[in-house]
Short mmCIF file of C-alpha atoms in Angstrom, two decimals:
data_model
loop_
_atom_site.label_atom_id
_atom_site.label_comp_id
_atom_site.label_asym_id
_atom_site.label_seq_id
_atom_site.Cartn_x
_atom_site.Cartn_y
_atom_site.Cartn_z
CA MET A 555 25.20 47.48 -11.66
CA THR A 556 28.33 49.09 -10.55
CA LYS A 557 27.92 51.58 -7.64
CA PRO A 558 28.72 54.96 -8.97
CA LEU A 559 31.88 56.36 -8.14
CA LYS A 560 31.17 59.27 -5.71
CA PHE A 561 33.21 62.55 -4.74
CA LEU A 562 33.33 63.37 -1.13
CA ASN A 563 34.50 66.46 0.38
CA ALA A 564 36.19 64.56 3.34
CA ASN A 565 37.72 67.42 4.59
CA ARG A 566 35.35 70.50 3.89
CA SER A 567 37.34 72.13 1.62
CA THR A 568 35.24 75.78 0.79
CA PHE A 569 38.44 75.90 -2.33
CA PHE A 570 36.10 75.36 -5.30
CA ALA A 571 33.56 77.68 -3.77
CA THR A 572 35.65 80.24 -3.35
CA VAL A 573 37.56 80.15 -6.28
CA ARG A 574 34.04 80.09 -8.24
CA GLU A 575 33.25 83.49 -6.46
CA ARG A 576 36.14 85.48 -7.47
CA VAL A 577 35.94 83.92 -11.49
CA ASP A 578 32.20 85.30 -10.81
CA VAL A 579 33.05 88.90 -9.26
CA TYR A 580 35.90 89.01 -12.32
CA PHE A 581 33.45 88.84 -15.03
CA GLN A 582 30.88 90.75 -12.84
CA SER A 583 33.63 93.79 -12.60
CA GLN A 584 34.70 93.82 -15.92
CA ASP A 585 31.74 93.48 -17.36
CA LEU A 586 32.50 90.80 -19.82
CA SER A 587 30.58 87.24 -21.13
CA ARG A 588 32.30 84.32 -20.29
CA HIS A 589 31.51 82.98 -24.01
CA ALA A 590 33.72 84.29 -26.96
CA ASN A 591 34.95 87.69 -27.40
CA GLY A 592 36.20 89.75 -30.94
CA ALA A 593 39.15 87.84 -30.69
CA MET A 594 37.96 84.41 -30.56
CA TRP A 595 35.36 85.01 -33.33
CA ALA A 596 38.36 86.34 -35.40
CA LYS A 597 40.43 83.20 -34.56
CA THR A 598 37.90 81.10 -35.60
CA VAL A 599 37.20 82.66 -38.80
CA LEU A 600 40.88 82.33 -39.56
CA PHE A 601 41.37 78.45 -38.44
CA LEU A 602 38.18 77.89 -40.86
CA VAL A 603 39.42 79.27 -43.58
CA ALA A 604 42.91 77.67 -43.24
CA PHE A 605 40.80 74.57 -43.26
CA ALA A 606 39.57 75.40 -46.73
CA GLY A 607 41.91 76.74 -48.27
CA LEU A 608 44.06 73.96 -47.54
CA TYR A 609 41.77 71.74 -48.38
CA GLY A 610 40.74 73.34 -51.70
CA LEU A 611 44.28 73.50 -52.94
CA ILE A 612 44.89 69.50 -52.38
CA ILE A 613 41.40 68.82 -54.46
CA SER A 614 42.76 71.65 -57.25
CA GLY A 615 45.62 68.88 -57.71
CA GLN A 616 47.53 71.81 -59.21
CA PHE A 617 50.89 70.36 -57.30
CA GLY A 618 53.94 68.21 -57.08
CA PRO A 619 53.68 65.03 -55.13
CA TRP A 620 56.08 66.91 -52.52
CA VAL A 621 53.67 70.18 -51.86
CA MET A 622 50.88 67.78 -51.38
CA LEU A 623 51.88 65.66 -49.17
CA LEU A 624 53.21 69.04 -47.63
CA LEU A 625 49.50 70.61 -47.38
CA ALA A 626 48.12 66.96 -46.01
CA GLY A 627 50.06 67.78 -43.60
CA LEU A 628 49.20 71.32 -42.73
CA LEU A 629 45.33 70.27 -43.38
CA GLY A 630 46.04 67.55 -40.66
CA ALA A 631 47.54 70.14 -37.98
CA CYS A 632 44.72 72.45 -38.86
CA CYS A 633 41.94 69.81 -38.21
CA ALA A 634 43.55 69.69 -34.82
CA PHE A 635 43.72 73.30 -34.43
CA ILE A 636 40.10 73.16 -35.30
CA GLY A 637 39.20 70.61 -32.63
CA PHE A 638 40.93 72.72 -30.27
CA ASN A 639 39.86 76.03 -30.40
CA ILE A 640 36.15 75.93 -31.83
CA CYS A 641 34.87 72.56 -31.44
CA HIS A 642 35.94 71.53 -28.20
CA ASP A 643 34.49 74.95 -26.51
CA ALA A 644 31.51 74.10 -28.26
CA LEU A 645 30.37 71.04 -27.14
CA HIS A 646 31.47 72.59 -23.69
CA GLY A 647 28.68 74.97 -24.71
CA ALA A 648 31.24 77.06 -24.16
CA PHE A 649 31.48 78.87 -27.46
CA SER A 650 28.07 80.88 -26.91
CA ALA A 651 25.48 81.63 -24.97
CA ASN A 652 23.54 80.68 -27.75
CA LYS A 653 23.02 77.09 -28.40
CA ARG A 654 22.33 77.07 -31.40
CA VAL A 655 25.97 78.46 -32.36
CA ASN A 656 27.71 76.00 -30.03
CA LYS A 657 25.20 73.24 -31.93
CA GLY A 658 26.09 74.25 -35.68
CA PHE A 659 29.89 74.48 -34.32
CA SER A 660 30.15 71.37 -32.48
CA LEU A 661 28.89 69.60 -36.17
CA LEU A 662 32.36 70.90 -37.48
CA PHE A 663 33.59 68.23 -35.20
CA ASN A 664 32.36 65.29 -38.21
CA LEU A 665 34.74 67.41 -40.38
CA ILE A 666 37.68 66.23 -38.55
CA GLY A 667 36.39 62.78 -38.42
CA ALA A 668 34.90 62.53 -34.62
CA ASN A 669 31.67 61.86 -33.27
CA PRO A 670 30.35 65.03 -31.58
CA TYR A 671 27.91 63.16 -29.78
CA VAL A 672 30.80 60.43 -28.69
CA TRP A 673 32.79 62.72 -27.48
CA THR A 674 30.38 64.39 -25.23
CA ILE A 675 30.08 61.21 -23.53
CA THR A 676 33.85 59.94 -23.89
CA HIS A 677 35.08 63.28 -22.73
CA ASN A 678 32.23 65.72 -21.25
CA ILE A 679 30.98 62.97 -18.86
CA VAL A 680 33.39 60.87 -18.18
CA HIS A 681 37.03 62.48 -18.43
CA HIS A 682 36.06 65.82 -16.62
CA THR A 683 33.96 63.61 -13.81
CA TYR A 684 36.57 60.60 -13.37
CA THR A 685 40.08 62.80 -14.17
CA ASN A 686 43.26 59.99 -14.50
CA ILE A 687 41.17 57.38 -12.27
CA PRO A 688 42.45 53.66 -13.59
CA GLY A 689 39.07 51.77 -15.24
CA HIS A 690 37.44 55.02 -15.29
CA ASP A 691 39.09 57.51 -16.82
CA GLU A 692 39.59 55.87 -20.54
CA ASP A 693 41.68 59.13 -21.75
CA ILE A 694 44.31 57.47 -20.18
CA GLU A 695 44.05 54.67 -22.00
CA VAL A 696 45.85 55.76 -25.29
CA ALA A 697 47.09 51.80 -26.38
CA PRO A 698 45.83 49.68 -23.81
CA GLY A 699 48.26 46.35 -23.83
CA LEU A 700 51.09 49.18 -25.46
CA ILE A 701 51.03 52.03 -23.32
CA ARG A 702 50.82 51.72 -19.63
CA LEU A 703 49.65 55.28 -17.64
CA SER A 704 48.92 53.83 -14.03
CA GLU A 705 49.94 51.57 -11.81
CA GLU A 706 46.76 49.74 -11.89
CA GLU A 707 47.34 48.34 -15.61
CA PRO A 708 48.74 44.62 -16.35
CA VAL A 709 52.61 44.46 -17.06
CA ARG A 710 53.84 43.83 -19.92
CA PRO A 711 57.31 42.99 -20.58
CA TRP A 712 57.71 44.79 -24.23
CA GLN A 713 56.33 48.24 -22.32
CA ARG A 714 60.01 48.94 -20.50
CA PHE A 715 60.26 50.52 -24.14
CA GLN A 716 57.04 52.41 -24.71
CA HIS A 717 59.26 55.95 -24.44
CA LEU A 718 60.70 54.75 -27.58
CA TYR A 719 57.32 54.17 -29.16
CA ALA A 720 54.51 55.79 -27.38
CA PHE A 721 54.93 59.25 -29.04
CA PRO A 722 54.70 57.31 -32.80
CA LEU A 723 51.71 55.12 -31.67
CA TYR A 724 49.74 58.86 -30.32
CA GLY A 725 49.60 60.03 -34.44
CA LEU A 726 47.24 56.87 -34.45
CA ALA A 727 44.64 58.74 -32.19
CA SER A 728 42.66 60.09 -35.64
CA LEU A 729 42.89 57.07 -37.39
CA SER A 730 41.60 55.13 -34.81
CA TRP A 731 38.49 58.01 -34.46
CA VAL A 732 37.40 58.09 -38.41
CA LEU A 733 37.95 54.44 -38.64
CA ARG A 734 36.91 52.19 -35.53
CA LYS A 735 36.62 54.32 -32.25
CA ASP A 736 33.66 56.23 -32.62
CA TYR A 737 31.80 53.13 -33.57
CA ILE A 738 32.94 50.82 -30.75
CA LYS A 739 32.06 53.59 -28.14
CA PHE A 740 28.72 54.05 -29.26
CA PHE A 741 27.73 50.33 -28.84
CA ARG A 742 29.32 49.69 -26.35
CA PRO A 743 27.11 48.70 -22.55
CA LYS A 744 29.39 51.54 -20.56
CA ILE A 745 32.26 54.05 -20.87
CA GLY A 746 34.69 53.01 -18.01
CA GLN A 747 32.31 52.59 -15.10
CA HIS A 748 30.24 55.00 -16.81
CA PRO A 749 26.76 52.57 -18.40
CA THR A 750 26.15 54.40 -21.79
CA PRO A 751 22.68 56.27 -22.12
CA GLN A 752 20.13 54.79 -24.18
CA HIS A 753 20.69 57.00 -27.87
CA PRO A 754 18.72 59.01 -29.50
CA ARG A 755 17.56 57.29 -32.32
CA LYS A 756 18.59 60.20 -34.55
CA GLU A 757 22.59 59.66 -33.07
CA TYR A 758 22.66 56.45 -34.91
CA VAL A 759 21.60 58.34 -38.03
CA ASN A 760 23.70 60.61 -37.77
CA LEU A 761 26.82 58.90 -36.76
CA PHE A 762 26.85 56.53 -40.00
CA VAL A 763 25.80 60.02 -42.06
CA TYR A 764 28.41 61.88 -41.13
CA LYS A 765 31.03 58.89 -41.27
CA ALA A 766 29.89 58.70 -44.77
CA LEU A 767 30.33 62.42 -45.45
CA TYR A 768 33.73 62.20 -44.15
CA TYR A 769 34.80 59.42 -46.07
CA LEU A 770 33.10 61.00 -49.11
CA LEU A 771 35.15 63.94 -48.74
CA PHE A 772 39.10 62.22 -47.77
CA ILE A 773 38.94 59.36 -49.28
CA VAL A 774 36.45 59.21 -52.38
CA LEU A 775 36.75 62.60 -53.81
CA PRO A 776 40.41 62.51 -53.69
CA LEU A 777 40.57 59.26 -55.19
CA VAL A 778 37.89 60.35 -57.71
CA VAL A 779 39.36 64.23 -58.81
CA LEU A 780 42.83 64.01 -58.43
CA ASP A 781 45.71 62.00 -60.92
CA ILE A 782 47.35 59.65 -57.87
CA THR A 783 47.86 56.25 -57.68
CA TRP A 784 46.33 54.69 -54.62
CA TRP A 785 49.71 54.47 -52.76
CA GLN A 786 49.95 58.10 -53.17
CA PHE A 787 46.57 58.46 -51.80
CA ILE A 788 47.38 56.35 -48.71
CA ILE A 789 50.44 58.68 -48.06
CA GLY A 790 48.67 61.26 -48.04
CA PHE A 791 45.48 60.09 -46.21
CA LEU A 792 48.08 58.89 -43.64
CA THR A 793 49.95 61.97 -43.15
CA LEU A 794 47.12 64.37 -42.34
CA HIS A 795 46.03 61.92 -40.02
CA LEU A 796 49.07 61.10 -38.21
CA VAL A 797 50.36 64.32 -37.58
CA GLU A 798 46.52 65.36 -36.55
CA GLY A 799 46.80 62.32 -33.95
CA PHE A 800 49.94 62.99 -33.07
CA VAL A 801 48.58 66.73 -32.37
CA LEU A 802 45.86 65.69 -30.39
CA GLY A 803 47.24 62.86 -28.35
CA LEU A 804 50.58 64.73 -27.17
CA VAL A 805 48.29 67.65 -25.93
CA PHE A 806 46.49 65.98 -23.79
CA GLN A 807 48.96 63.62 -22.65
CA LEU A 808 50.93 66.89 -21.67
CA ALA A 809 47.93 67.69 -19.55
CA HIS A 810 47.60 64.76 -17.77
CA VAL A 811 50.48 62.52 -18.01
CA VAL A 812 53.73 64.45 -16.30
CA GLU A 813 54.96 64.01 -13.66
CA GLY A 814 53.66 65.20 -10.52
CA THR A 815 49.77 64.44 -11.92
CA ALA A 816 48.38 62.36 -9.42
CA PHE A 817 46.28 58.69 -10.55
CA PRO A 818 44.21 57.88 -7.79
CA SER A 819 42.00 54.70 -7.26
CA PRO A 820 38.61 54.74 -5.12
CA ASP A 821 39.21 53.42 -1.35
CA GLU A 822 37.77 50.24 -0.69
CA THR A 823 33.58 51.94 -0.61
CA GLY A 824 34.30 52.46 -4.04
CA ASP A 825 34.41 56.72 -3.36
CA VAL A 826 36.96 58.99 -3.56
CA GLN A 827 37.42 61.33 0.22
CA GLU A 828 38.36 64.32 -1.50
CA ALA A 829 36.64 67.27 -3.33
CA TRP A 830 35.82 66.85 -7.20
CA ALA A 831 37.99 70.38 -7.78
CA VAL A 832 40.56 69.17 -5.59
CA HIS A 833 41.07 66.03 -7.35
CA GLN A 834 40.71 67.93 -10.63
CA LEU A 835 43.80 70.20 -9.43
CA ARG A 836 46.00 66.96 -8.26
CA THR A 837 45.17 65.48 -11.64
CA THR A 838 45.96 68.21 -14.01
CA ALA A 839 48.40 70.21 -14.98
CA ASN A 840 49.26 73.09 -17.65
CA PHE A 841 52.17 73.66 -19.70
CA ALA A 842 53.48 76.89 -21.47
CA PRO A 843 51.00 78.73 -19.86
CA ARG A 844 52.62 82.29 -20.93
CA SER A 845 53.17 80.83 -24.31
CA ALA A 846 50.99 82.76 -26.93
CA ILE A 847 51.88 80.44 -29.88
CA ALA A 848 50.61 77.99 -27.45
CA SER A 849 47.42 79.31 -26.00
CA PHE A 850 46.39 80.82 -29.74
CA LEU A 851 47.31 77.06 -31.26
CA CYS A 852 46.24 74.98 -28.13
CA GLY A 853 42.96 76.93 -27.51
CA GLY A 854 43.51 77.27 -24.00
CA LEU A 855 44.20 73.67 -23.41
CA ASN A 856 47.94 74.18 -22.48
CA ARG A 857 45.64 75.81 -19.38
CA GLN A 858 44.47 72.88 -18.33
CA ILE A 859 43.82 73.57 -14.76
CA GLU A 860 41.35 76.43 -15.14
CA HIS A 861 39.43 74.11 -18.20
CA HIS A 862 38.92 71.37 -15.95
CA LEU A 863 37.55 73.54 -13.46
CA PHE A 864 35.86 75.87 -15.74
CA PRO A 865 34.70 74.08 -18.50
CA ARG A 866 31.57 76.13 -19.50
CA ILE A 867 34.00 79.29 -20.04
CA CYS A 868 35.28 80.08 -23.19
CA HIS A 869 39.04 79.82 -23.46
CA ILE A 870 40.12 82.88 -24.18
CA HIS A 871 39.21 84.20 -21.08
CA TYR A 872 41.80 81.76 -19.47
CA PRO A 873 44.59 83.96 -18.72
CA ALA A 874 42.56 86.34 -16.63
CA LEU A 875 41.32 82.96 -14.72
CA ALA A 876 44.82 81.60 -14.13
CA LYS A 877 45.77 84.24 -12.01
CA ILE A 878 42.89 84.07 -9.76
CA VAL A 879 42.53 79.84 -9.82
CA GLN A 880 46.68 80.10 -8.63
CA GLN A 881 46.05 82.48 -6.13
CA THR A 882 43.30 80.40 -4.72
CA ALA A 883 45.25 77.21 -4.77
CA LEU A 884 48.21 78.60 -3.00
CA GLU A 885 46.02 79.95 -0.36
CA PHE A 886 44.42 76.71 0.34
CA GLU A 887 47.66 75.03 0.24
CA LEU A 888 46.82 73.01 -3.05
CA PRO A 889 48.32 72.00 -5.91
CA TYR A 890 48.31 73.91 -8.98
CA LEU A 891 50.97 71.75 -11.37
CA GLU A 892 52.75 74.09 -14.38
CA ASN A 893 55.55 72.98 -16.83
CA PRO A 894 57.03 76.81 -17.80
CA SER A 895 57.60 75.19 -21.59
CA PHE A 896 56.29 72.94 -24.11
CA PHE A 897 59.15 71.21 -24.09
CA LEU A 898 59.75 70.83 -20.20
CA ALA A 899 56.37 69.17 -20.20
CA LEU A 900 57.66 66.54 -23.09
CA ARG A 901 60.36 65.81 -21.49
CA SER A 902 58.20 65.57 -17.94
CA HIS A 903 56.03 63.21 -19.82
CA TYR A 904 58.70 60.86 -21.68
CA ARG A 905 59.69 60.32 -17.87
CA MET A 906 56.52 59.56 -16.90
CA LEU A 907 56.64 56.60 -19.57
CA ARG A 908 60.19 55.69 -18.78
CA GLN A 909 58.58 55.21 -15.28
CA PHE A 910 55.45 53.17 -15.78
CA GLY A 911 57.46 51.22 -18.66
CA ARG A 912 60.74 50.12 -15.95
CA THR A 913 58.27 48.71 -13.92
CA ALA A 914 57.66 45.79 -16.80
#
């Protein structure tokens, strides 16, 4: 069996202990819960009402083809925002102190086409532990063989054009989740270098039952109740998922694959010679951190540094935590990577695609 990768605090850094203590003091002094507050609940209700409303308008069949196409795109974006804002926090146990509330909201992940159990393994365990480590973090393997995002990946001649075709490929992320990715990862013996655990029997049932429910709601029902042709349905279905996948894929890329982020490899002993929290600072970047719109829509994932250090704290608190984390990183002379705007982050990611593609 492959030796588990370990993070060794070779420099005896006390950064994480210090920043964690300061965050604890902040919540205690402000008498605040680490979980959802009134604003978070209001946002949750808004996104769920928007989802139900958009789906209902589409199923009603009361609109022409162009309006239906617009509604499909808006529903795709809404699905992504529900994933960012509600499901993501719930799956990290950050939405509520009540495990049943987190469990209930995590089930919504099935309605945007993804399996919450598989996500917990691939994201919560693997990605959050082995961030940006080639061969371990499969989240940077967006389209293996097509998009090259690290020096460890094999070089292929067509990748010199990846800065041109990568963005359309991001749009396929959601469709992949719905049709193949969850099945593949569920039945693989390991994800990255992390052995896949023996799945509880109920998770086999959940995987197929909830996938069947998704296919019923988004494929069978529209074809049965709407007066549309098969090709009109395909266009609408693809529009939904291309928008959803593009939003999901792009937000992740802007947080981990921009100029300044590291893609470290283990040393000859198979370990990383730095503290885990320091590794998170080197491999993660914020974007548009002071944008109220980005914070509202992205569920705090524009402040990815704070999320990686404190994934069990609701994202509604990240603006306050950012000041603490940034100041502490400065004191310890550690990087705190930020792109001030969405477009600067987008440009930085484009440059990274050209950099890794140019080698090809």
